[in-house]
Amino acid sequence: MPSRRQFIKQTGLISRAPTIPAFLRATCDAAEVGQDKILVVVELAGGNDGLNTLVQYKDDGYLANRTSLRLEEGSLIKLNDTLALHPSMRGMAKLFEDGELAIVQGVGYPNPNRSHDVSMAVWHTARIDLESHRDVGWLGRGLDHLAVRSGVPSSVTAYSGAVPNAIRGRKSQSASIESLDEFARSNMMRPDATALSDSKQSAVPLASFLRQSAMEAYTTSEQLRSLSESTVGNKCAALSQLEGPLAGQLRVIADLIRADFGPRVYYAVQPGYDTHSRQLNEHSGLLGSLSNSMTSFLKDLAESGNGQRVLVMCFSEFGRQVKENASTGTDHGTAGPVFVAGKSVRGGVHGSRLDLQTLVDNAPNHTTDFRDVYAGILRDWLTIDPIKVLDGHSTALRLI
């Protein structure tokens, strides 16, 4: 598959240098980035029920507090004598079996907040102090320490809407690209087109290019459409078989990775985990989509030769309570599992299991600080000093 640089040279865009945005022009001058390691973050928005995701199936606390929502032992995918995955997660279970999935138990933070907004802000900023939540995100701060290629975003989200605070930095640029195909086919032809971005500074070069190209119009539009069509859909053999918002986002991310777009961090969001009622089937569908999308994404990347350079981390802002509620759902809890997947991970179960007997307001205390997970990924994958990013937090979980 042609890289972004090869495409630009072949289509003659380089001859239009005064009018093309910096992120495309820079590719023609910069070194190949195909060896850079990439982190893909998948946010499970709403508070995933970790107790029915990573199931402590012999724990008396689980058995006593889950009646309608209890997953029977015979249906589970057992990882060892005490832990199992939800029966919908067969794809991720295969990753675990192959040593390509690390599961971190009981991840949370001290004095947990059960508000969606506040808890997500804690995870996004890696700061527990409420006064610090208006600051930039943990990955944005980390990317600020890496060399910035002029005009090339350091991070990209494929989720519609605002750029997640986790990837906002002071110097590093972030952008939102919901659909390469839509970008090439539609936005190029609108005189008022703009790209969602983290700041006016990062948006202006692309917006200016789009406005000029709308006047010049058809030729450049067709060229960018060709770039899109060289990557979209037809190269994602496994992902193309799946439907749903997460699979769609991961298709865009896989396209950009194969096209050597350049960002070190990509971000996707799977909503729907706020399961206060009728949880059983809804949660099963969400986890099945997560498992199938993740495994297909990694399979497609491996087949394109990018498997060794991509790491995927899945997290949620909190877990759910141990005892189910009267609506056969679960209410906001505290800690839950984090999944880290890829060919470079130290596969297996990490951290200590949750104590489901000693509860605070029907929820267990966390056993692994989420900043330990962040520190390990920063240090061992992105090669960024976590102490500089996590306000002196030095404990790092070795996941790679």
Short mmCIF file of N, CA and C in Angstrom, two decimals, residues 160-218:
data_model
loop_
_atom_site.label_atom_id
_atom_site.label_comp_id
_atom_site.label_asym_id
_atom_site.label_seq_id
_atom_site.Cartn_x
_atom_site.Cartn_y
_atom_site.Cartn_z
N SER A 160 -16.61 11.30 16.99
CA SER A 160 -17.22 12.58 16.66
C SER A 160 -17.33 13.44 17.91
N GLY A 161 -17.22 14.74 17.70
CA GLY A 161 -17.33 15.66 18.82
C GLY A 161 -16.00 16.27 19.18
N ALA A 162 -15.96 16.85 20.38
CA ALA A 162 -14.76 17.56 20.82
C ALA A 162 -13.60 16.60 21.02
N VAL A 163 -12.40 17.12 20.86
CA VAL A 163 -11.19 16.34 21.13
C VAL A 163 -11.15 16.00 22.62
N PRO A 164 -10.97 14.73 22.99
CA PRO A 164 -10.92 14.36 24.41
C PRO A 164 -9.79 15.09 25.12
N ASN A 165 -10.07 15.49 26.35
CA ASN A 165 -9.06 16.25 27.09
C ASN A 165 -7.80 15.43 27.32
N ALA A 166 -7.90 14.12 27.35
CA ALA A 166 -6.72 13.28 27.60
C ALA A 166 -5.61 13.55 26.61
N ILE A 167 -5.93 13.91 25.37
CA ILE A 167 -4.89 14.09 24.35
C ILE A 167 -4.60 15.56 24.06
N ARG A 168 -5.19 16.47 24.80
CA ARG A 168 -4.89 17.89 24.62
C ARG A 168 -3.57 18.23 25.31
N GLY A 169 -2.71 18.93 24.60
CA GLY A 169 -1.44 19.37 25.17
C GLY A 169 -1.24 20.85 25.01
N ARG A 170 -0.14 21.34 25.53
CA ARG A 170 0.19 22.77 25.38
C ARG A 170 0.92 23.04 24.07
N LYS A 171 1.79 22.12 23.68
CA LYS A 171 2.55 22.30 22.44
C LYS A 171 2.12 21.30 21.37
N SER A 172 1.82 20.10 21.79
CA SER A 172 1.42 19.08 20.83
C SER A 172 0.04 19.38 20.29
N GLN A 173 -0.19 19.05 19.04
CA GLN A 173 -1.47 19.32 18.39
C GLN A 173 -2.31 18.05 18.33
N SER A 174 -3.61 18.22 18.47
CA SER A 174 -4.54 17.10 18.36
C SER A 174 -5.62 17.46 17.36
N ALA A 175 -6.21 16.44 16.76
CA ALA A 175 -7.23 16.66 15.74
C ALA A 175 -8.27 15.58 15.80
N SER A 176 -9.44 15.87 15.24
CA SER A 176 -10.52 14.89 15.14
C SER A 176 -10.81 14.62 13.68
N ILE A 177 -10.75 13.35 13.30
CA ILE A 177 -11.07 12.94 11.94
C ILE A 177 -12.06 11.80 12.04
N GLU A 178 -13.33 12.11 11.80
CA GLU A 178 -14.37 11.09 12.01
C GLU A 178 -14.41 10.09 10.86
N SER A 179 -14.15 10.55 9.63
CA SER A 179 -14.23 9.65 8.49
C SER A 179 -13.34 10.15 7.37
N LEU A 180 -12.37 9.35 6.99
CA LEU A 180 -11.50 9.73 5.88
C LEU A 180 -12.31 9.86 4.59
N ASP A 181 -13.23 8.95 4.40
CA ASP A 181 -14.00 8.97 3.16
C ASP A 181 -14.87 10.22 3.09
N GLU A 182 -15.51 10.55 4.20
CA GLU A 182 -16.34 11.76 4.22
C GLU A 182 -15.48 12.99 4.02
N PHE A 183 -14.31 13.00 4.64
CA PHE A 183 -13.38 14.11 4.49
C PHE A 183 -13.01 14.33 3.03
N ALA A 184 -12.70 13.24 2.34
CA ALA A 184 -12.27 13.37 0.96
C ALA A 184 -13.42 13.70 0.02
N ARG A 185 -14.58 13.13 0.25
CA ARG A 185 -15.69 13.27 -0.70
C ARG A 185 -16.49 14.55 -0.48
N SER A 186 -16.65 14.97 0.77
CA SER A 186 -17.59 16.04 1.05
C SER A 186 -16.92 17.33 1.50
N ASN A 187 -16.09 17.26 2.54
CA ASN A 187 -15.55 18.48 3.11
C ASN A 187 -14.70 19.25 2.13
N MET A 188 -14.01 18.55 1.24
CA MET A 188 -13.16 19.23 0.29
C MET A 188 -13.94 20.15 -0.63
N MET A 189 -15.21 19.85 -0.83
CA MET A 189 -15.99 20.61 -1.78
C MET A 189 -16.76 21.76 -1.14
N ARG A 190 -16.66 21.92 0.17
CA ARG A 190 -17.37 22.99 0.85
C ARG A 190 -16.46 24.18 1.06
N PRO A 191 -16.80 25.35 0.57
CA PRO A 191 -15.94 26.51 0.75
C PRO A 191 -15.73 26.87 2.21
N ASP A 192 -16.69 26.54 3.06
CA ASP A 192 -16.58 26.91 4.47
C ASP A 192 -16.07 25.76 5.31
N ALA A 193 -15.50 24.71 4.65
CA ALA A 193 -15.12 23.50 5.38
C ALA A 193 -14.01 23.79 6.38
N THR A 194 -14.10 23.12 7.51
CA THR A 194 -13.05 23.18 8.52
C THR A 194 -12.87 21.80 9.08
N ALA A 195 -11.71 21.56 9.68
CA ALA A 195 -11.47 20.29 10.37
C ALA A 195 -11.50 20.54 11.86
N LEU A 196 -12.14 19.66 12.61
CA LEU A 196 -12.13 19.78 14.05
C LEU A 196 -10.72 19.63 14.56
N SER A 197 -10.32 20.52 15.46
CA SER A 197 -8.96 20.45 15.96
C SER A 197 -8.89 20.99 17.36
N ASP A 198 -7.74 20.84 17.95
CA ASP A 198 -7.56 21.23 19.33
C ASP A 198 -7.45 22.73 19.49
N SER A 199 -7.00 23.44 18.49
CA SER A 199 -6.79 24.87 18.62
C SER A 199 -6.88 25.52 17.26
N LYS A 200 -7.06 26.84 17.26
CA LYS A 200 -7.10 27.56 16.00
C LYS A 200 -5.79 27.40 15.26
N GLN A 201 -4.71 27.34 15.99
CA GLN A 201 -3.41 27.23 15.35
C GLN A 201 -3.31 25.95 14.53
N SER A 202 -3.85 24.84 15.06
CA SER A 202 -3.76 23.59 14.32
C SER A 202 -4.81 23.50 13.23
N ALA A 203 -5.91 24.25 13.37
CA ALA A 203 -6.98 24.15 12.39
C ALA A 203 -6.74 25.05 11.18
N VAL A 204 -6.06 26.20 11.37
CA VAL A 204 -5.96 27.18 10.30
C VAL A 204 -5.31 26.65 9.03
N PRO A 205 -4.15 25.97 9.10
CA PRO A 205 -3.54 25.51 7.84
C PRO A 205 -4.46 24.61 7.03
N LEU A 206 -5.15 23.68 7.69
CA LEU A 206 -6.03 22.77 6.97
C LEU A 206 -7.27 23.51 6.48
N ALA A 207 -7.85 24.38 7.34
CA ALA A 207 -9.04 25.10 6.92
C ALA A 207 -8.74 26.01 5.73
N SER A 208 -7.59 26.67 5.76
CA SER A 208 -7.21 27.54 4.65
C SER A 208 -7.05 26.73 3.37
N PHE A 209 -6.42 25.57 3.51
CA PHE A 209 -6.23 24.70 2.34
C PHE A 209 -7.57 24.26 1.75
N LEU A 210 -8.50 23.89 2.64
CA LEU A 210 -9.79 23.43 2.16
C LEU A 210 -10.54 24.53 1.43
N ARG A 211 -10.46 25.76 1.94
CA ARG A 211 -11.15 26.85 1.28
C ARG A 211 -10.55 27.14 -0.10
N GLN A 212 -9.22 27.14 -0.18
CA GLN A 212 -8.57 27.38 -1.47
C GLN A 212 -8.89 26.24 -2.44
N SER A 213 -8.86 25.03 -1.92
CA SER A 213 -9.11 23.89 -2.79
C SER A 213 -10.55 23.86 -3.28
N ALA A 214 -11.48 24.39 -2.46
CA ALA A 214 -12.86 24.43 -2.91
C ALA A 214 -13.02 25.34 -4.12
N MET A 215 -12.18 26.36 -4.19
CA MET A 215 -12.23 27.25 -5.35
C MET A 215 -11.51 26.60 -6.54
N GLU A 216 -10.37 25.97 -6.27
CA GLU A 216 -9.69 25.27 -7.36
C GLU A 216 -10.46 24.01 -7.72
N ALA A 217 -10.97 23.38 -6.62
CA ALA A 217 -11.97 22.35 -6.60
C ALA A 217 -11.53 20.98 -7.05
N TYR A 218 -11.98 20.55 -8.20
CA TYR A 218 -12.15 19.13 -8.48
C TYR A 218 -10.86 18.34 -8.42
#
